[in-house]
Amino acid sequence: MSSRAVGLGVAALLLAVPAVAQEVTIPTRSPRTGAVIFRGGGYKPRIDTEKALNGATPYKDTFGDASLLLVELEIQRFFYQGIGTAGLGLSAGYGEKYADAKLEDGSAAADKAALKVLPIQLNGFYKFDYAAFRWGIPLVPYAKLGLVYSPWWMTKGSETEIVEGSKASGGKWGWAGTAGVSFLLDVLEPRFARDFDSDLGVNHSYLFAEYTHADVNNFGGKGLVLSSRRWMFGLALDY
């Protein structure tokens, strides 16, 4: 009887060894070098604040109080990883808003008018992810400061609109500061997060919300004002 019990114990031990080995040989995290970020939100340019308009409100008259839908893609490169992470990011986005074009008497024209923007930003960033990685606190605050260049153009129907003999298009320089907080999704499914890393090289994934203060007016120059104050939301993937 005792020999049979010993035999069963040995068999159970041998069956357990592969499972233990499988747990032990789970690959460790791959090195982090950067991130890919997808975000979207409303963008309402402060066109009507231009002093030369003398109180006129061309944006509100055309588009009302509605915002453009802006989507952006950002690529980040990490240059410091210690008590937090710091580096440089480059982003590009696209936003547009359509409305009925107006005739000189203020009535609606048959064509649609549209404002389109293509903001490009180079920024430096810092995110305090030390507490998330060290103690498992899933909230990661961060900040960014960068230089912005925003090409823009207005269309009427399928053509670029002509205003006072000139094409309604151009580009504006400015700066933007952003503050936000990310939620580390790894804490919800740690095993899935490890598989995501070993299979696709994605170290960590986050959902985030951020607020941006952007002054895009050629640093106080004349002309169209593309400054904004906006909330954005999205997904970030460290790799």
Short mmCIF file of C-alpha atoms in Angstrom, two decimals:
data_model
loop_
_atom_site.label_atom_id
_atom_site.label_comp_id
_atom_site.label_asym_id
_atom_site.label_seq_id
_atom_site.Cartn_x
_atom_site.Cartn_y
_atom_site.Cartn_z
CA MET A 1 0.00 0.00 0.00
CA SER A 2 2.78 2.41 0.93
CA SER A 3 4.72 1.63 -2.27
CA ARG A 4 1.62 2.40 -4.29
CA ALA A 5 1.21 5.73 -2.49
CA VAL A 6 4.86 6.58 -3.16
CA GLY A 7 4.39 5.71 -6.82
CA LEU A 8 1.37 7.98 -7.08
CA GLY A 9 3.28 10.77 -5.36
CA VAL A 10 6.20 10.48 -7.76
CA ALA A 11 3.83 10.50 -10.73
CA ALA A 12 2.09 13.61 -9.43
CA LEU A 13 5.45 15.32 -8.93
CA LEU A 14 6.56 14.47 -12.47
CA LEU A 15 3.30 15.85 -13.88
CA ALA A 16 3.74 19.07 -11.89
CA VAL A 17 7.29 19.73 -13.10
CA PRO A 18 6.33 20.88 -16.65
CA ALA A 19 3.73 23.28 -15.23
CA VAL A 20 6.26 24.74 -12.80
CA ALA A 21 8.87 25.00 -15.54
CA GLN A 22 6.35 26.75 -17.76
CA GLU A 23 5.72 29.38 -15.09
CA VAL A 24 9.43 29.85 -14.45
CA THR A 25 10.30 30.26 -18.12
CA ILE A 26 7.78 33.00 -18.86
CA PRO A 27 9.87 35.62 -20.73
CA THR A 28 10.76 38.80 -18.92
CA ARG A 29 9.80 42.22 -20.26
CA SER A 30 11.61 43.31 -23.40
CA PRO A 31 13.51 46.63 -23.30
CA ARG A 32 11.41 49.80 -23.74
CA THR A 33 12.61 52.29 -26.34
CA GLY A 34 9.54 54.36 -27.22
CA ALA A 35 5.79 54.58 -27.63
CA VAL A 36 3.03 54.89 -30.22
CA ILE A 37 0.07 57.08 -29.26
CA PHE A 38 -3.37 57.38 -30.85
CA ARG A 39 -5.71 60.15 -29.69
CA GLY A 40 -8.77 62.09 -30.70
CA GLY A 41 -11.03 64.84 -29.47
CA GLY A 42 -12.69 68.14 -30.24
CA TYR A 43 -10.63 71.07 -31.54
CA LYS A 44 -12.18 74.52 -31.65
CA PRO A 45 -9.73 77.09 -33.07
CA ARG A 46 -9.90 80.54 -31.51
CA ILE A 47 -10.24 82.23 -34.90
CA ASP A 48 -12.72 84.80 -33.65
CA THR A 49 -10.23 86.18 -31.10
CA GLU A 50 -8.09 87.76 -33.84
CA LYS A 51 -7.86 91.49 -33.05
CA ALA A 52 -8.02 92.56 -36.70
CA LEU A 53 -11.56 91.17 -36.94
CA ASN A 54 -12.79 94.04 -34.71
CA GLY A 55 -15.42 91.91 -33.04
CA ALA A 56 -16.52 89.97 -36.13
CA THR A 57 -17.02 86.22 -35.61
CA PRO A 58 -16.49 84.41 -38.91
CA TYR A 59 -15.95 80.99 -37.29
CA LYS A 60 -19.10 81.19 -35.17
CA ASP A 61 -21.11 82.59 -38.07
CA THR A 62 -20.11 79.63 -40.26
CA PHE A 63 -19.69 76.70 -37.89
CA GLY A 64 -21.57 77.81 -34.79
CA ASP A 65 -20.12 76.58 -31.50
CA ALA A 66 -19.15 73.18 -32.92
CA SER A 67 -15.59 71.86 -32.76
CA LEU A 68 -13.57 70.11 -35.42
CA LEU A 69 -12.98 66.39 -34.93
CA LEU A 70 -9.20 66.07 -34.56
CA VAL A 71 -7.30 62.76 -34.67
CA GLU A 72 -3.54 62.48 -34.06
CA LEU A 73 -0.76 59.94 -34.17
CA GLU A 74 2.40 60.44 -32.09
CA ILE A 75 5.68 58.56 -32.05
CA GLN A 76 7.84 58.91 -28.91
CA ARG A 77 11.46 58.03 -28.27
CA PHE A 78 12.67 57.45 -24.71
CA PHE A 79 16.04 58.96 -23.76
CA TYR A 80 15.79 58.61 -19.99
CA GLN A 81 14.28 55.80 -17.90
CA GLY A 82 14.80 55.99 -14.17
CA ILE A 83 12.59 57.93 -11.80
CA GLY A 84 10.06 58.30 -14.57
CA THR A 85 10.55 58.41 -18.33
CA ALA A 86 11.55 61.36 -20.54
CA GLY A 87 12.14 61.82 -24.23
CA LEU A 88 11.00 63.46 -27.47
CA GLY A 89 7.79 63.01 -29.42
CA LEU A 90 6.67 63.86 -32.96
CA SER A 91 2.96 63.99 -33.76
CA ALA A 92 0.79 64.72 -36.78
CA GLY A 93 -2.96 65.12 -36.91
CA TYR A 94 -5.88 65.98 -39.11
CA GLY A 95 -9.08 67.84 -38.34
CA GLU A 96 -11.97 69.15 -40.41
CA LYS A 97 -15.34 70.79 -40.03
CA TYR A 98 -18.07 71.24 -42.67
CA ALA A 99 -20.96 73.69 -42.77
CA ASP A 100 -23.22 75.34 -45.31
CA ALA A 101 -21.39 78.04 -47.25
CA LYS A 102 -22.88 81.53 -46.97
CA LEU A 103 -23.86 83.89 -49.75
CA GLU A 104 -23.22 87.64 -49.45
CA ASP A 105 -26.74 88.18 -48.14
CA GLY A 106 -26.14 85.60 -45.39
CA SER A 107 -28.31 82.86 -46.85
CA ALA A 108 -27.05 79.31 -47.29
CA ALA A 109 -25.31 78.43 -50.57
CA ALA A 110 -25.59 75.11 -52.36
CA ASP A 111 -21.95 74.25 -51.65
CA LYS A 112 -20.41 73.19 -48.37
CA ALA A 113 -17.65 75.22 -46.70
CA ALA A 114 -14.93 73.44 -44.75
CA LEU A 115 -11.99 74.30 -42.53
CA LYS A 116 -9.18 71.73 -42.48
CA VAL A 117 -6.02 71.65 -40.35
CA LEU A 118 -2.97 69.42 -40.20
CA PRO A 119 -1.19 70.15 -36.88
CA ILE A 120 2.39 68.88 -36.52
CA GLN A 121 4.19 69.02 -33.17
CA LEU A 122 7.66 68.30 -31.83
CA ASN A 123 7.62 68.01 -28.04
CA GLY A 124 9.64 67.06 -25.02
CA PHE A 125 7.81 64.99 -22.41
CA TYR A 126 8.15 63.52 -18.94
CA LYS A 127 5.90 60.89 -17.36
CA PHE A 128 6.09 59.70 -13.78
CA ASP A 129 5.69 55.95 -14.32
CA TYR A 130 8.09 54.97 -11.52
CA ALA A 131 5.25 54.37 -9.02
CA ALA A 132 3.37 52.24 -11.55
CA PHE A 133 6.32 49.95 -12.25
CA ARG A 134 7.70 49.90 -8.70
CA TRP A 135 4.56 49.72 -6.56
CA GLY A 136 1.76 48.84 -9.00
CA ILE A 137 -0.02 52.20 -8.79
CA PRO A 138 -1.73 52.33 -12.21
CA LEU A 139 -2.06 56.11 -12.62
CA VAL A 140 0.76 57.79 -14.56
CA PRO A 141 0.75 61.61 -14.70
CA TYR A 142 2.72 63.29 -17.49
CA ALA A 143 3.47 66.64 -19.11
CA LYS A 144 4.61 67.81 -22.55
CA LEU A 145 5.88 71.06 -24.03
CA GLY A 146 6.46 71.53 -27.73
CA LEU A 147 6.68 73.53 -30.95
CA VAL A 148 3.68 73.44 -33.31
CA TYR A 149 3.31 74.06 -37.03
CA SER A 150 -0.24 73.85 -38.37
CA PRO A 151 -0.98 73.97 -42.12
CA TRP A 152 -4.59 74.98 -42.82
CA TRP A 153 -6.91 75.52 -45.74
CA MET A 154 -10.56 76.34 -46.39
CA THR A 155 -12.64 74.84 -49.15
CA LYS A 156 -15.90 75.74 -50.82
CA GLY A 157 -17.33 72.78 -52.64
CA SER A 158 -14.33 70.88 -54.01
CA GLU A 159 -12.11 73.94 -54.49
CA THR A 160 -9.87 75.89 -52.13
CA GLU A 161 -11.81 79.01 -51.21
CA ILE A 162 -10.69 82.38 -52.57
CA VAL A 163 -10.90 85.29 -50.12
CA GLU A 164 -10.18 88.82 -51.37
CA GLY A 165 -8.31 87.45 -54.38
CA SER A 166 -6.09 85.03 -52.42
CA LYS A 167 -6.36 81.34 -51.65
CA ALA A 168 -7.58 80.68 -48.11
CA SER A 169 -4.66 78.50 -47.04
CA GLY A 170 -1.39 78.77 -45.17
CA GLY A 171 0.46 77.64 -42.08
CA LYS A 172 0.83 78.88 -38.50
CA TRP A 173 3.61 78.44 -35.93
CA GLY A 174 3.12 78.29 -32.20
CA TRP A 175 3.66 76.31 -29.02
CA ALA A 176 1.63 73.92 -26.89
CA GLY A 177 1.73 72.60 -23.34
CA THR A 178 -0.09 69.44 -22.26
CA ALA A 179 -0.85 67.81 -18.92
CA GLY A 180 -2.49 64.43 -18.63
CA VAL A 181 -2.88 61.18 -16.76
CA SER A 182 -2.70 57.61 -18.07
CA PHE A 183 -4.22 54.44 -16.65
CA LEU A 184 -1.91 51.41 -16.92
CA LEU A 185 -4.02 48.60 -18.39
CA ASP A 186 -1.48 45.91 -17.42
CA VAL A 187 -2.95 45.76 -13.90
CA LEU A 188 -6.26 44.44 -15.24
CA GLU A 189 -4.79 41.39 -17.03
CA PRO A 190 -1.09 40.89 -16.10
CA ARG A 191 -0.75 37.58 -17.96
CA PHE A 192 -2.28 39.03 -21.12
CA ALA A 193 0.09 42.02 -20.82
CA ARG A 194 3.09 39.64 -20.68
CA ASP A 195 1.82 37.76 -23.74
CA PHE A 196 1.30 41.09 -25.55
CA ASP A 197 4.95 41.87 -24.86
CA SER A 198 6.39 38.49 -25.83
CA ASP A 199 4.24 38.17 -28.99
CA LEU A 200 4.17 41.77 -30.30
CA GLY A 201 6.86 43.62 -28.33
CA VAL A 202 4.34 45.92 -26.59
CA ASN A 203 5.66 46.44 -23.06
CA HIS A 204 2.73 48.38 -21.60
CA SER A 205 -0.60 49.80 -22.74
CA TYR A 206 -2.52 52.78 -21.35
CA LEU A 207 -5.76 54.69 -21.70
CA PHE A 208 -5.35 58.41 -21.10
CA ALA A 209 -6.98 61.83 -20.92
CA GLU A 210 -5.06 65.07 -21.45
CA TYR A 211 -5.63 68.82 -21.62
CA THR A 212 -3.72 71.01 -24.08
CA HIS A 213 -3.17 74.77 -24.06
CA ALA A 214 -2.00 75.71 -27.57
CA ASP A 215 -1.13 79.19 -28.84
CA VAL A 216 -0.76 78.86 -32.63
CA ASN A 217 -0.74 82.41 -33.97
CA ASN A 218 2.83 82.93 -35.25
CA PHE A 219 3.81 83.86 -31.69
CA GLY A 220 1.48 86.84 -31.52
CA GLY A 221 1.63 87.73 -35.21
CA LYS A 222 -1.20 88.89 -37.43
CA GLY A 223 -3.62 86.70 -39.32
CA LEU A 224 -5.62 83.58 -38.65
CA VAL A 225 -5.53 82.34 -35.05
CA LEU A 226 -5.43 78.55 -34.67
CA SER A 227 -4.89 78.55 -30.91
CA SER A 228 -7.07 76.22 -28.85
CA ARG A 229 -7.85 74.82 -25.42
CA ARG A 230 -8.86 71.19 -25.75
CA TRP A 231 -9.31 67.78 -24.14
CA MET A 232 -8.02 64.69 -25.94
CA PHE A 233 -8.41 60.98 -25.17
CA GLY A 234 -6.65 57.93 -26.49
CA LEU A 235 -4.50 54.82 -26.31
CA ALA A 236 -0.73 54.64 -25.74
CA LEU A 237 1.48 51.61 -26.38
CA ASP A 238 5.05 51.36 -25.04
CA TYR A 239 7.41 49.23 -27.11
#
